[in-house]
Amino acid sequence: DTTAVNLADSAVANVYAFSHDSTGRRLQSVVMNDSVTIDLHFENPLSVSQPVTAAGVRVVGPDSARVAITSVAPPEPDTTAAVRRLARPIPARVITVHLATQLVRGATYRVYVTDIRSLSGIVRSSEGRLVVPKPVAPPASIPVPAPAQTAPPPPVGTIKH
């Protein structure tokens, strides 16, 4: 968390607190945004001094072939007034990976990240799994029953025998 501390005089200081990390960052989940974009969610914030690059990310398909990566980027920065007052970026927990080819529906991919640096400088590699959902089959059409065959009413003014 981050908080501003106001002193008794006119000075203002920002105090940045985070839990001590001795094991580095772990990839918590991999989420598909669309057929060529995935988000890598980490359990804790990543270092802002050493951003993740495409060289540090590997996506492997079900056939063990590597999937080409076109770019790796942190999320768009938060530009709210409270964040602008901090005078430093908020560390990201999510990295967006853009792929050169579409993910195959129903396939399972392995995602490897190497040399991910935590806020305290600990470097770690991690991996995750992405199961791409199968396409949803359209609902089976339910046949509409044919209207019941009824005899037409007798004409008005006729006598039945």
Short mmCIF file of C-alpha atoms in Angstrom, two decimals:
data_model
loop_
_atom_site.label_atom_id
_atom_site.label_comp_id
_atom_site.label_asym_id
_atom_site.label_seq_id
_atom_site.Cartn_x
_atom_site.Cartn_y
_atom_site.Cartn_z
CA ASP A 1 0.00 0.00 0.00
CA THR A 2 1.01 3.61 -0.40
CA THR A 3 0.12 6.51 1.87
CA ALA A 4 0.99 10.17 2.21
CA VAL A 5 2.31 11.39 5.58
CA ASN A 6 1.85 15.07 6.45
CA LEU A 7 4.45 16.47 8.86
CA ALA A 8 3.89 19.22 11.42
CA ASP A 9 5.61 21.77 9.19
CA SER A 10 5.04 22.33 5.47
CA ALA A 11 6.91 19.24 4.24
CA VAL A 12 5.07 16.21 2.83
CA ALA A 13 6.65 12.77 2.45
CA ASN A 14 5.35 9.65 0.72
CA VAL A 15 5.89 6.35 2.52
CA TYR A 16 5.79 3.22 0.36
CA ALA A 17 5.13 0.05 2.33
CA PHE A 18 5.11 -3.50 1.03
CA SER A 19 5.60 -6.87 2.61
CA HIS A 20 9.15 -8.20 2.56
CA ASP A 21 9.62 -10.71 -0.20
CA SER A 22 12.30 -13.36 0.00
CA THR A 23 11.07 -15.66 -2.76
CA GLY A 24 10.41 -13.41 -5.77
CA ARG A 25 7.27 -13.05 -7.86
CA ARG A 26 5.12 -15.99 -8.87
CA LEU A 27 2.82 -16.14 -11.86
CA GLN A 28 -0.62 -16.50 -10.28
CA SER A 29 -2.81 -16.91 -13.37
CA VAL A 30 -2.91 -16.57 -17.13
CA VAL A 31 -6.08 -15.06 -18.61
CA MET A 32 -7.08 -14.92 -22.28
CA ASN A 33 -8.35 -11.49 -23.38
CA ASP A 34 -8.91 -12.40 -27.02
CA SER A 35 -7.44 -14.87 -29.51
CA VAL A 36 -4.06 -13.07 -29.64
CA THR A 37 -3.80 -11.37 -26.22
CA ILE A 38 -3.20 -12.85 -22.77
CA ASP A 39 -2.71 -11.25 -19.36
CA LEU A 40 -0.16 -12.61 -16.90
CA HIS A 41 -1.29 -11.97 -13.31
CA PHE A 42 1.39 -12.05 -10.61
CA GLU A 43 0.75 -12.60 -6.91
CA ASN A 44 2.51 -9.34 -5.94
CA PRO A 45 3.74 -6.17 -7.67
CA LEU A 46 6.70 -6.31 -10.05
CA SER A 47 9.74 -4.07 -10.03
CA VAL A 48 9.31 -0.81 -11.92
CA SER A 49 13.09 -0.52 -12.44
CA GLN A 50 13.33 -3.65 -14.61
CA PRO A 51 10.23 -4.11 -16.80
CA VAL A 52 9.33 -7.49 -18.26
CA THR A 53 10.23 -7.83 -21.96
CA ALA A 54 9.30 -10.33 -24.68
CA ALA A 55 12.67 -12.02 -24.10
CA GLY A 56 11.52 -12.95 -20.58
CA VAL A 57 8.22 -14.56 -21.66
CA ARG A 58 7.73 -17.84 -23.51
CA VAL A 59 4.38 -19.32 -24.62
CA VAL A 60 4.42 -22.99 -25.63
CA GLY A 61 1.55 -24.64 -27.47
CA PRO A 62 0.11 -28.13 -27.08
CA ASP A 63 2.50 -29.42 -29.77
CA SER A 64 5.51 -28.04 -27.77
CA ALA A 65 6.06 -25.36 -30.41
CA ARG A 66 6.77 -21.82 -29.22
CA VAL A 67 4.16 -19.19 -29.99
CA ALA A 68 5.74 -15.98 -31.32
CA ILE A 69 5.26 -12.90 -29.14
CA THR A 70 4.87 -9.49 -30.78
CA SER A 71 4.95 -7.38 -27.59
CA VAL A 72 4.84 -7.40 -23.81
CA ALA A 73 3.50 -4.40 -21.94
CA PRO A 74 2.35 -3.36 -18.48
CA PRO A 75 -1.22 -2.08 -18.13
CA GLU A 76 -2.01 1.52 -18.99
CA PRO A 77 -0.89 3.78 -16.13
CA ASP A 78 -3.42 5.01 -13.62
CA THR A 79 -3.81 8.77 -14.15
CA THR A 80 -6.17 9.62 -11.31
CA ALA A 81 -5.34 12.69 -9.24
CA ALA A 82 -4.41 10.58 -6.20
CA VAL A 83 -1.84 8.64 -8.21
CA ARG A 84 -0.39 11.77 -9.84
CA ARG A 85 0.33 13.18 -6.36
CA LEU A 86 2.53 10.16 -5.54
CA ALA A 87 5.20 11.28 -8.02
CA ARG A 88 6.13 7.68 -8.86
CA PRO A 89 4.50 4.86 -10.80
CA ILE A 90 2.40 2.24 -9.07
CA PRO A 91 4.02 -1.18 -9.57
CA ALA A 92 2.13 -3.48 -11.93
CA ARG A 93 0.79 -6.92 -11.03
CA VAL A 94 -0.41 -7.66 -14.58
CA ILE A 95 1.54 -7.87 -17.82
CA THR A 96 -0.20 -8.03 -21.22
CA VAL A 97 1.31 -10.30 -23.89
CA HIS A 98 0.39 -9.89 -27.57
CA LEU A 99 0.87 -13.01 -29.71
CA ALA A 100 1.70 -13.26 -33.41
CA THR A 101 -0.75 -16.12 -34.01
CA GLN A 102 -4.19 -16.94 -32.68
CA LEU A 103 -4.64 -19.33 -29.79
CA VAL A 104 -6.37 -22.58 -30.70
CA ARG A 105 -9.76 -23.17 -29.07
CA GLY A 106 -9.72 -26.13 -26.70
CA ALA A 107 -5.90 -26.22 -26.49
CA THR A 108 -3.71 -25.94 -23.38
CA TYR A 109 -0.68 -23.63 -23.40
CA ARG A 110 2.23 -23.32 -20.96
CA VAL A 111 3.51 -19.82 -20.18
CA TYR A 112 7.01 -19.35 -18.77
CA VAL A 113 8.39 -16.10 -17.38
CA THR A 114 12.07 -15.78 -16.52
CA ASP A 115 14.01 -13.33 -14.38
CA ILE A 116 10.99 -11.53 -12.95
CA ARG A 117 12.17 -9.00 -10.36
CA SER A 118 10.18 -8.15 -7.23
CA LEU A 119 10.07 -4.76 -5.51
CA SER A 120 12.79 -5.91 -3.12
CA GLY A 121 15.03 -7.02 -6.00
CA ILE A 122 14.53 -10.79 -5.73
CA VAL A 123 14.66 -12.49 -9.15
CA ARG A 124 12.56 -15.56 -9.88
CA SER A 125 11.23 -17.56 -12.81
CA SER A 126 7.70 -18.93 -12.83
CA GLU A 127 5.23 -20.71 -15.06
CA GLY A 128 1.51 -20.97 -15.57
CA ARG A 129 -1.05 -22.75 -17.70
CA LEU A 130 -3.72 -21.39 -20.00
CA VAL A 131 -6.63 -23.56 -21.11
CA VAL A 132 -8.33 -21.88 -24.05
CA PRO A 133 -12.08 -22.50 -23.86
CA LYS A 134 -13.72 -24.56 -26.56
CA PRO A 135 -16.21 -22.73 -28.76
CA VAL A 136 -19.71 -22.77 -27.42
CA ALA A 137 -22.05 -24.75 -29.62
CA PRO A 138 -25.17 -22.88 -30.64
CA PRO A 139 -28.24 -24.06 -28.76
CA ALA A 140 -30.09 -26.86 -30.46
CA SER A 141 -33.20 -25.57 -32.10
CA ILE A 142 -36.37 -26.84 -30.50
CA PRO A 143 -38.92 -27.84 -33.11
CA VAL A 144 -42.11 -25.85 -32.94
CA PRO A 145 -45.10 -28.18 -32.78
CA ALA A 146 -47.41 -28.00 -35.74
CA PRO A 147 -50.79 -26.46 -35.02
CA ALA A 148 -53.38 -29.04 -34.00
CA GLN A 149 -55.66 -30.17 -36.81
CA THR A 150 -59.20 -29.26 -35.88
CA ALA A 151 -62.33 -29.64 -37.90
CA PRO A 152 -63.71 -26.37 -39.15
CA PRO A 153 -66.91 -25.23 -37.43
CA PRO A 154 -70.12 -25.99 -39.27
CA PRO A 155 -71.48 -23.18 -41.36
CA VAL A 156 -74.03 -20.99 -39.64
CA GLY A 157 -77.62 -21.81 -40.41
CA THR A 158 -77.12 -25.44 -41.33
CA ILE A 159 -78.80 -28.33 -39.60
CA LYS A 160 -76.92 -31.44 -38.62
CA HIS A 161 -78.62 -34.79 -38.93
#
